[in-house]
PDB file of N, CA and C in Angstrom:
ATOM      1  N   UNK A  29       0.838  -1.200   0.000  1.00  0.00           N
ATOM      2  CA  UNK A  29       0.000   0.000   0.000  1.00  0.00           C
ATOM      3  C   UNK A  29       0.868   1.243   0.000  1.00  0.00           C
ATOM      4  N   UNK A  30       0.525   2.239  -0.495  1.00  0.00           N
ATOM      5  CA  UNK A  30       0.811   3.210  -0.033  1.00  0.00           C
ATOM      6  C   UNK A  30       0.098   4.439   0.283  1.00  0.00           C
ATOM      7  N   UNK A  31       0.709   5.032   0.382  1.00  0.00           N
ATOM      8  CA  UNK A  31       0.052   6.848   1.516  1.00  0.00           C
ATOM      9  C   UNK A  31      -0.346   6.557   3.098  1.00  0.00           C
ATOM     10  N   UNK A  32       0.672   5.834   3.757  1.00  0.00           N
ATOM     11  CA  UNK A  32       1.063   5.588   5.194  1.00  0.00           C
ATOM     12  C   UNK A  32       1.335   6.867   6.009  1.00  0.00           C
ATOM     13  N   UNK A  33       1.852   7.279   5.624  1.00  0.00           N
ATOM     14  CA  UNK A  33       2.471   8.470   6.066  1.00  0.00           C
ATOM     15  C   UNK A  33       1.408   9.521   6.226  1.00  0.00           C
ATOM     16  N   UNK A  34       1.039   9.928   7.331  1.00  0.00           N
ATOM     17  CA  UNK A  34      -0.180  11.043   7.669  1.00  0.00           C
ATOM     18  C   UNK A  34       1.020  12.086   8.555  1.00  0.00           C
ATOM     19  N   UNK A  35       0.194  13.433   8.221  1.00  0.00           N
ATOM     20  CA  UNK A  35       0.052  14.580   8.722  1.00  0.00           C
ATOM     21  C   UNK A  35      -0.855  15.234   9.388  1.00  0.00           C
ATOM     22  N   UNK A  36      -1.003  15.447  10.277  1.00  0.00           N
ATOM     23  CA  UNK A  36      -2.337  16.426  10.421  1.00  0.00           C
ATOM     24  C   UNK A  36      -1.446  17.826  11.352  1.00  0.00           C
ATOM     25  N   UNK A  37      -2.235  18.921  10.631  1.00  0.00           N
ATOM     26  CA  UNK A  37      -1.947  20.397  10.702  1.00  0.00           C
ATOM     27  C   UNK A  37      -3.565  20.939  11.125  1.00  0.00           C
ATOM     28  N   UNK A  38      -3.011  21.437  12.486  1.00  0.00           N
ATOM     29  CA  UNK A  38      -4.480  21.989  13.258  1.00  0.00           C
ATOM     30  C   UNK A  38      -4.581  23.564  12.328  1.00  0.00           C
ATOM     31  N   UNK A  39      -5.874  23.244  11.746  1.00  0.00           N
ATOM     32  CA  UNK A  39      -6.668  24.403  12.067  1.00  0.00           C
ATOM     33  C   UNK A  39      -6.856  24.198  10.110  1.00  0.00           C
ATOM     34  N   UNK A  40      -6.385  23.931   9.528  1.00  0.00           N
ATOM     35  CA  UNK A  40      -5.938  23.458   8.324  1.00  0.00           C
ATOM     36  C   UNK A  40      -7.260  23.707   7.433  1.00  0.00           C
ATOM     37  N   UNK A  41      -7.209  24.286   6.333  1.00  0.00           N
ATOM     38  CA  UNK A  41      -8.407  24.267   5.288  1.00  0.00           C
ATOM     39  C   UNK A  41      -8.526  23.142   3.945  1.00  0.00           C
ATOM     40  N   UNK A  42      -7.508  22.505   4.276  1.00  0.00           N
ATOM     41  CA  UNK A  42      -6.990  21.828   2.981  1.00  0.00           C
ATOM     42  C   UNK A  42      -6.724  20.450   3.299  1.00  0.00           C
ATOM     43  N   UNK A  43      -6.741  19.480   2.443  1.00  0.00           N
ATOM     44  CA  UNK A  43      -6.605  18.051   3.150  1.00  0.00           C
ATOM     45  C   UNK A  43      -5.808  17.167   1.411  1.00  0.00           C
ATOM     46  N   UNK A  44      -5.002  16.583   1.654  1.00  0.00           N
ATOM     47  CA  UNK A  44      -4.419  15.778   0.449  1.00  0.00           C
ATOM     48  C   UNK A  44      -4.259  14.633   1.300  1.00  0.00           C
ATOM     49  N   UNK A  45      -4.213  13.557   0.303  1.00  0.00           N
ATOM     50  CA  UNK A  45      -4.169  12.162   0.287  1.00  0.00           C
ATOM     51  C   UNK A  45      -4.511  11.448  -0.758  1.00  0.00           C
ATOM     52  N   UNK A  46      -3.387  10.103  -0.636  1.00  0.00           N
ATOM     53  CA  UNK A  46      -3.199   8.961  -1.994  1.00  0.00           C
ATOM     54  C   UNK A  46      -5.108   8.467  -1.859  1.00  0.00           C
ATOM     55  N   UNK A  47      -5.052   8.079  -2.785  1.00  0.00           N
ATOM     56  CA  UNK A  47      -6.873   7.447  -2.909  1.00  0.00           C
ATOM     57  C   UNK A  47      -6.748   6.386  -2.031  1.00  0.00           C
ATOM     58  N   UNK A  48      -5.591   5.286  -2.018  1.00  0.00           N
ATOM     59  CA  UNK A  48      -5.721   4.270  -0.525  1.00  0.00           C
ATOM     60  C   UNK A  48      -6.406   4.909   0.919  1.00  0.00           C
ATOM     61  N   UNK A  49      -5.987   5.726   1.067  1.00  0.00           N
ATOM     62  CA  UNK A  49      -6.542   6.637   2.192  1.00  0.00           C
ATOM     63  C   UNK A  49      -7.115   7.551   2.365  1.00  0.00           C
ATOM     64  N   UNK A  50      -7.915   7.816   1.047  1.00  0.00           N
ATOM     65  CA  UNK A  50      -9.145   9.120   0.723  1.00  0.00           C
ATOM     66  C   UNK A  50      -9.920   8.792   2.103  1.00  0.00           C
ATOM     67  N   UNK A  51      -9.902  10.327   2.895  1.00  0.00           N
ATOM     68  CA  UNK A  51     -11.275  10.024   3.788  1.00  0.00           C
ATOM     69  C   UNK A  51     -12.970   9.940   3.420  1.00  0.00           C
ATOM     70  N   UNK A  52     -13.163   9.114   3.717  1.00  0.00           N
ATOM     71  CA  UNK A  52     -14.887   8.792   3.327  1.00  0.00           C
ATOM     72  C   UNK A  52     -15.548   9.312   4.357  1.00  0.00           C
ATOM     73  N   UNK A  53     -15.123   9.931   5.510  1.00  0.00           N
ATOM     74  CA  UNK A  53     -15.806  10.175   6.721  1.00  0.00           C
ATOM     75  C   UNK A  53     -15.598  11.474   7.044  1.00  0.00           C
ATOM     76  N   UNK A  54     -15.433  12.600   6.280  1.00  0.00           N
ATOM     77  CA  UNK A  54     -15.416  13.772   6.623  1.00  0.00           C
ATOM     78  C   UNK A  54     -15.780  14.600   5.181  1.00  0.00           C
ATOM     79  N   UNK A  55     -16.469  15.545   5.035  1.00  0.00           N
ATOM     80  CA  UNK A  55     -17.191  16.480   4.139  1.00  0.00           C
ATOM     81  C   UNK A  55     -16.454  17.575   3.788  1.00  0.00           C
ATOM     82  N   UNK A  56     -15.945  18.028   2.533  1.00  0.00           N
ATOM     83  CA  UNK A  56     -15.416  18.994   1.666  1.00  0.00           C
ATOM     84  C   UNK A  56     -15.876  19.674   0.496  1.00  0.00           C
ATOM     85  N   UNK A  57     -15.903  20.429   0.464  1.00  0.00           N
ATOM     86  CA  UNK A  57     -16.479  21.331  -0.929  1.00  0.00           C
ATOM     87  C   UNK A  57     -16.075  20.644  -2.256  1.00  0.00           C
ATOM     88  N   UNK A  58     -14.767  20.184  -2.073  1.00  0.00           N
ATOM     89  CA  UNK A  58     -14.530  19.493  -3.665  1.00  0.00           C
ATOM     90  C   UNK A  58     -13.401  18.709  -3.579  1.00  0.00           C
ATOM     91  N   UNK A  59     -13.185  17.843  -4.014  1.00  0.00           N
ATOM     92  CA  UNK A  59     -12.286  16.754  -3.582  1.00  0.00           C
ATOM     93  C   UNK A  59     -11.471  16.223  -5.677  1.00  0.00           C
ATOM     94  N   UNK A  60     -10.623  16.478  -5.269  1.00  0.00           N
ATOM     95  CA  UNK A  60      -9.802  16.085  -6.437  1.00  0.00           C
ATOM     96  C   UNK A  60      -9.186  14.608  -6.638  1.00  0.00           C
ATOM     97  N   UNK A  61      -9.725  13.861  -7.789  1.00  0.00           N
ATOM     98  CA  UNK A  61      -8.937  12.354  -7.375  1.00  0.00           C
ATOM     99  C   UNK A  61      -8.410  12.081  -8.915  1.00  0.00           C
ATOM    100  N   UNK A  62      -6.872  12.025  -8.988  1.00  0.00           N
ATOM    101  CA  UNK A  62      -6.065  12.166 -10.036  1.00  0.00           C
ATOM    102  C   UNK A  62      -6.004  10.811 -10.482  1.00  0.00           C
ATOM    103  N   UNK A  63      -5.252  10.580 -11.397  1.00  0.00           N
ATOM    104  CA  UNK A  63      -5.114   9.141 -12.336  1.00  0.00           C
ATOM    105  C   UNK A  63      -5.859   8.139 -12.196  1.00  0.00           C
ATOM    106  N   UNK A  64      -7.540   8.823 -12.585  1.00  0.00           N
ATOM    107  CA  UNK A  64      -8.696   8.084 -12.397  1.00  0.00           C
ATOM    108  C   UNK A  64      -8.729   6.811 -13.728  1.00  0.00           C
ATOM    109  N   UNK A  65      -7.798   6.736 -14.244  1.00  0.00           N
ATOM    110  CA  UNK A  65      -7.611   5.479 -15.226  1.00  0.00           C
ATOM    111  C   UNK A  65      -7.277   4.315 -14.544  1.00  0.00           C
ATOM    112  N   UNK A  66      -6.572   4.438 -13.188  1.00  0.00           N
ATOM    113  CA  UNK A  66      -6.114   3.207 -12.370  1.00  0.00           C
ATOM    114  C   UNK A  66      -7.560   2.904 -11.946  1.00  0.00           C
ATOM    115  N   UNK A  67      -8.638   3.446 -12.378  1.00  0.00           N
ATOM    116  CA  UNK A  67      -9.622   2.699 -11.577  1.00  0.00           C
ATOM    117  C   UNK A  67      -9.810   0.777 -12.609  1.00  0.00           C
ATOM    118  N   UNK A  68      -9.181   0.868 -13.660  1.00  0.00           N
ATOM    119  CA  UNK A  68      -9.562  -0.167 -14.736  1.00  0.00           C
ATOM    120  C   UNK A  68      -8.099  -1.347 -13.330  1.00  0.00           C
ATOM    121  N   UNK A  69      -7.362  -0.811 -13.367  1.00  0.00           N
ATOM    122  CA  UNK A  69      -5.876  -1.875 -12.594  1.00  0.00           C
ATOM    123  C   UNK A  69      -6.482  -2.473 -11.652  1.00  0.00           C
ATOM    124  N   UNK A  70      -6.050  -4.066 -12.174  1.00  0.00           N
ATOM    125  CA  UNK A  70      -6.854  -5.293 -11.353  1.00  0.00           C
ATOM    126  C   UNK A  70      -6.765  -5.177 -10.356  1.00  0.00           C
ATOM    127  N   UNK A  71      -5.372  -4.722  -9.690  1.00  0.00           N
ATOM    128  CA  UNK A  71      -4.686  -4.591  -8.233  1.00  0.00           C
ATOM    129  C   UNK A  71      -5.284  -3.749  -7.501  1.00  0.00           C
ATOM    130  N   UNK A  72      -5.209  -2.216  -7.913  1.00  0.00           N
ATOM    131  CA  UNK A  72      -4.976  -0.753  -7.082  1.00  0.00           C
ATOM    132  C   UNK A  72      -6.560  -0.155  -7.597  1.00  0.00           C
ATOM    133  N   UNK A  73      -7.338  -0.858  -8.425  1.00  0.00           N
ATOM    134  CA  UNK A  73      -8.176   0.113  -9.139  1.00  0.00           C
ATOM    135  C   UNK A  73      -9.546   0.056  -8.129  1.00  0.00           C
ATOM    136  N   UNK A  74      -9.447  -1.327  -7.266  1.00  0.00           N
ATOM    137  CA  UNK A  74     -10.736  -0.743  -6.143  1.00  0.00           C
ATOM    138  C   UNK A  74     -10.543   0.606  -5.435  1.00  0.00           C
ATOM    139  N   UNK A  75      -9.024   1.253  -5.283  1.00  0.00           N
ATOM    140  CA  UNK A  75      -8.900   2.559  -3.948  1.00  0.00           C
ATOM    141  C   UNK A  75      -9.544   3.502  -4.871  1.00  0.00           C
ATOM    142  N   UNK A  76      -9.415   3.333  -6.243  1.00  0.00           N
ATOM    143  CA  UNK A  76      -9.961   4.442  -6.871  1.00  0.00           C
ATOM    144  C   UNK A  76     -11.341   4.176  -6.918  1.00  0.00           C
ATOM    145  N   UNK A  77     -12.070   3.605  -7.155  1.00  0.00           N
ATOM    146  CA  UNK A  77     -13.493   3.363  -7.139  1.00  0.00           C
ATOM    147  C   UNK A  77     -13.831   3.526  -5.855  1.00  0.00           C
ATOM    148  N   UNK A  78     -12.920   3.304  -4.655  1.00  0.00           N
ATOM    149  CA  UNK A  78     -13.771   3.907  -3.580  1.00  0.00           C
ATOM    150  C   UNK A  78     -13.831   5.259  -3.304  1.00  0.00           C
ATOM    151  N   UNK A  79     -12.936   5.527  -3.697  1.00  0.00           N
ATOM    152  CA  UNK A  79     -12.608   7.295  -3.234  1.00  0.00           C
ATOM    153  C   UNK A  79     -13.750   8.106  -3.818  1.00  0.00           C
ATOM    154  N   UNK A  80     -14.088   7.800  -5.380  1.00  0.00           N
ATOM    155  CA  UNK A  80     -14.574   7.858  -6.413  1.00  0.00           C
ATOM    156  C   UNK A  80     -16.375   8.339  -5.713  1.00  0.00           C
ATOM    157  N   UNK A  81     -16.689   6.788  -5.188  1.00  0.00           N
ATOM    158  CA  UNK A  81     -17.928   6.608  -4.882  1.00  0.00           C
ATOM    159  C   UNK A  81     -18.153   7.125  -3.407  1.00  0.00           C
ATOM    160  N   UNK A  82     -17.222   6.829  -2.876  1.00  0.00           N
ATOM    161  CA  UNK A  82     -17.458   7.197  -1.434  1.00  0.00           C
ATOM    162  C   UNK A  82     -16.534   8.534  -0.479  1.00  0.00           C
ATOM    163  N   UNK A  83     -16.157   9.857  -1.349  1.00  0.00           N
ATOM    164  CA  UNK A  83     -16.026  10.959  -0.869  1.00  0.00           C
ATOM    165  C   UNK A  83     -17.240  11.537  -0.482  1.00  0.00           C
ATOM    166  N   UNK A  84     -17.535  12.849   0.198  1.00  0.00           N
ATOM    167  CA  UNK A  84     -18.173  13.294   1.155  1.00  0.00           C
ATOM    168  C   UNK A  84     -17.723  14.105   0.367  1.00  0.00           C
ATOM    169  N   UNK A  85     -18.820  14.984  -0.853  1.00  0.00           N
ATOM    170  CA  UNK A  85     -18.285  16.568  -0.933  1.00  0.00           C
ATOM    171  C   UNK A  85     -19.576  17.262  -1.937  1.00  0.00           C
ATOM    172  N   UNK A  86     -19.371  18.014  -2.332  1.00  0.00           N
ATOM    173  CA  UNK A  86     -20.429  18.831  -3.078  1.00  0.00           C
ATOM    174  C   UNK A  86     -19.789  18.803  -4.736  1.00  0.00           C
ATOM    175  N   UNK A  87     -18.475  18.677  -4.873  1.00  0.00           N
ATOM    176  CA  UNK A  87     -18.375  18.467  -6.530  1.00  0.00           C
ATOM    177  C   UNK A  87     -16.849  17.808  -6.157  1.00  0.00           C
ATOM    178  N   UNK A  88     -16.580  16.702  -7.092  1.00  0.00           N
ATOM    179  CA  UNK A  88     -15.918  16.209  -7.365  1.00  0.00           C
ATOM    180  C   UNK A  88     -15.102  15.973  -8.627  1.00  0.00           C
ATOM    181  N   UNK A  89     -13.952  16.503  -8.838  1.00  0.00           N
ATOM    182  CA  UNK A  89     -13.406  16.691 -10.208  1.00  0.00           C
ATOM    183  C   UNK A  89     -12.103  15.483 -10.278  1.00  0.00           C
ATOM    184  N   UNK A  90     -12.420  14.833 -11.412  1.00  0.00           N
ATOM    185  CA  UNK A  90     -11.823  13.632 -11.637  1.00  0.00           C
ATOM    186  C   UNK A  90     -10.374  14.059 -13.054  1.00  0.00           C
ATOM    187  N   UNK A  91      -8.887  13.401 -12.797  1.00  0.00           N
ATOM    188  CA  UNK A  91      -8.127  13.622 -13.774  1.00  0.00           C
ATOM    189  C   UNK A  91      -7.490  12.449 -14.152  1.00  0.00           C
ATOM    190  N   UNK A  92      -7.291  12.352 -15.481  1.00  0.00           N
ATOM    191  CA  UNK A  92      -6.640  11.223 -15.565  1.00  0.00           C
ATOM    192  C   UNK A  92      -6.660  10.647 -17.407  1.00  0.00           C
ATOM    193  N   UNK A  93      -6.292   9.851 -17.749  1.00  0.00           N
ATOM    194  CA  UNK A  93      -6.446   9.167 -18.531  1.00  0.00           C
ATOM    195  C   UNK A  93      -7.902   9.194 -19.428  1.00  0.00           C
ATOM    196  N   UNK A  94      -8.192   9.884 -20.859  1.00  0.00           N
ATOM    197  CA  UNK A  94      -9.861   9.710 -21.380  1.00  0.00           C
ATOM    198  C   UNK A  94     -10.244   8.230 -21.731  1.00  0.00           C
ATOM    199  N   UNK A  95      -9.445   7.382 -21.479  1.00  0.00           N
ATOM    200  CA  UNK A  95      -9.725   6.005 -21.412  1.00  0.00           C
ATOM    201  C   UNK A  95     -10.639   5.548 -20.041  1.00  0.00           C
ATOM    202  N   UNK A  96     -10.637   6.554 -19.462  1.00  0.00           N
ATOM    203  CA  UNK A  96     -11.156   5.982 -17.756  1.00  0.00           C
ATOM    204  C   UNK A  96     -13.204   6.428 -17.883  1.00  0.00           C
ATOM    205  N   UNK A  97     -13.439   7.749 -19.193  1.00  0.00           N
ATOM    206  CA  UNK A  97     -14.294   8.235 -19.215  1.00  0.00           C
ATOM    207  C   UNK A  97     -15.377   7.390 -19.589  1.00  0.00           C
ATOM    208  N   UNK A  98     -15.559   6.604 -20.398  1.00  0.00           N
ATOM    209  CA  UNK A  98     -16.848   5.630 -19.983  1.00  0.00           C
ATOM    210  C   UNK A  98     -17.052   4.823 -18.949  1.00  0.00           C
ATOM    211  N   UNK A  99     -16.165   4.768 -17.931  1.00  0.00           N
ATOM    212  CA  UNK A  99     -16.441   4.070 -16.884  1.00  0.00           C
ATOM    213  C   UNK A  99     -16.639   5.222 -15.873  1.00  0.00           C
ATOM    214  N   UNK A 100     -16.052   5.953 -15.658  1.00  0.00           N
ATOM    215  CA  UNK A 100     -16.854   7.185 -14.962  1.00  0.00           C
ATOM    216  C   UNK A 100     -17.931   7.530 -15.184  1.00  0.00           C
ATOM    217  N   UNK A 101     -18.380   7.966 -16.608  1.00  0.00           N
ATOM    218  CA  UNK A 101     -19.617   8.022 -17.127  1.00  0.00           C
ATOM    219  C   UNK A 101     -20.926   6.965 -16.863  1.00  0.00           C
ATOM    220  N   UNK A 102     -20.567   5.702 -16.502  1.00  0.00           N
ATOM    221  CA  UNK A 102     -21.135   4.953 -16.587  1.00  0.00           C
ATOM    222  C   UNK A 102     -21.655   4.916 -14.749  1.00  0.00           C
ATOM    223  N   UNK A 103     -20.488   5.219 -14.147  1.00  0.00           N
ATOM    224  CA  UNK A 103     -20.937   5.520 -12.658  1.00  0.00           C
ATOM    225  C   UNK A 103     -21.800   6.615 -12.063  1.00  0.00           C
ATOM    226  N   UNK A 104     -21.315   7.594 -12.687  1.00  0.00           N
ATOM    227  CA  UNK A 104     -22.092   8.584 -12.623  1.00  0.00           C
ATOM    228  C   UNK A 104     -23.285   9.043 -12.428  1.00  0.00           C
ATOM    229  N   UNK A 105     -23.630   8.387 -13.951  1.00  0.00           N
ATOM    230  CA  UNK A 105     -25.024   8.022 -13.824  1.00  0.00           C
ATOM    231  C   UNK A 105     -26.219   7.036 -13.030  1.00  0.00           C
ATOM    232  N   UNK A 106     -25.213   5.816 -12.612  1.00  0.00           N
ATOM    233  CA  UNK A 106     -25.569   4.926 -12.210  1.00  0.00           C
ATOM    234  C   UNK A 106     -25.972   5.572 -10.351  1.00  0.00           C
ATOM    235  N   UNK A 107     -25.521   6.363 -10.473  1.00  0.00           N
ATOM    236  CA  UNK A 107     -25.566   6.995  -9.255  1.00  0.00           C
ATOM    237  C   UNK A 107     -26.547   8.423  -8.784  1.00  0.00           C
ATOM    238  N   UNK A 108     -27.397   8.667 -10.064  1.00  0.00           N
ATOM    239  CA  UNK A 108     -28.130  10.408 -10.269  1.00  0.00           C
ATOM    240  C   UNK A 108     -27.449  11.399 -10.191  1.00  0.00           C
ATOM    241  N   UNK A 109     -26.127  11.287 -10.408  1.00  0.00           N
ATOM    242  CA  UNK A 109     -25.703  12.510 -10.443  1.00  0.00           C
ATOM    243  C   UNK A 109     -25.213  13.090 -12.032  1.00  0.00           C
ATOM    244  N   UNK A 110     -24.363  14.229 -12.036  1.00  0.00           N
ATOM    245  CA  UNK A 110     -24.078  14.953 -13.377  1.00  0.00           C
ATOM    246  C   UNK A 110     -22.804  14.814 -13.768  1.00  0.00           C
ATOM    247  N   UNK A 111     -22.375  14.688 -14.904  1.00  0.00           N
ATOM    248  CA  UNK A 111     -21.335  15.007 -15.235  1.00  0.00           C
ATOM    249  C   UNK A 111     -20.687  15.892 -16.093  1.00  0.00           C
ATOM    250  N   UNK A 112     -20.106  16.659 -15.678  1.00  0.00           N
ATOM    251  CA  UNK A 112     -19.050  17.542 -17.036  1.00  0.00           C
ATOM    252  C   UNK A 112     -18.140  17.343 -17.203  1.00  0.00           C
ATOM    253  N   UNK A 113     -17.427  17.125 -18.751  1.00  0.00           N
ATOM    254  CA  UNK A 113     -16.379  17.105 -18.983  1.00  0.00           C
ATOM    255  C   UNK A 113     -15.806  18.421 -19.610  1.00  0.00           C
ATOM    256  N   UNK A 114     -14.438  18.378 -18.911  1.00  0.00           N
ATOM    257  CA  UNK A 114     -13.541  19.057 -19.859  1.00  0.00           C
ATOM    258  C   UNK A 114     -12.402  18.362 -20.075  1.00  0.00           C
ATOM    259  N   UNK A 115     -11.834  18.855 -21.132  1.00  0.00           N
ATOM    260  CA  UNK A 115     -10.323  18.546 -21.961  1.00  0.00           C
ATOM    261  C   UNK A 115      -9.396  19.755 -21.903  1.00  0.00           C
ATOM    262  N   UNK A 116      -8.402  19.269 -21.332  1.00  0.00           N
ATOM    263  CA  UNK A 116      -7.115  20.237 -21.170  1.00  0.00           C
ATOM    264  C   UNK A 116      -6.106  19.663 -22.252  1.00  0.00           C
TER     265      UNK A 116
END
């Protein structure tokens, strides 16, 4: 595994962490979860599907690989919520 290694900084507005250890139990305005293509990797690709499904926030912006986008898409929906894409 990795992202063992914790920090915590009192008073803090900001929170980072590997998707192994995305918190599911605390609420944020928007939560960023990068190289959302590892969600397809036989191994590592459940931390991303959990982070994915089970953050606590009001918008969630996903980066990664456009190979990962029909399976996001496909969650998404599966779930009532919206999606937008953009391309950088």
């Amino acid at each position: 595994h990795t992202g063992q290694e914790k920090r915590e900084v009192p008073f803090s507005t900001h929170a980072s962490a590997t998707v192994e250890i995305a918190p599911t139990d605390r609420d944020f305005d928007v939560v960023v979860i990068d190289e959302i293509q590892m969600m397809s990797d036989a191994f590592r690709g459940s931390a991303w599907t959990r982070a994915l499904l089970g953050v606590r926030c009001r918008e969630v912006h996903v980066c990664g690989g456009m190979e990962a986008l029909d399976l996001v898409r496909r969650l998404v929906e599966f779930c009532g919520d919206e999606l937008e894409v953009n391309e950088y």
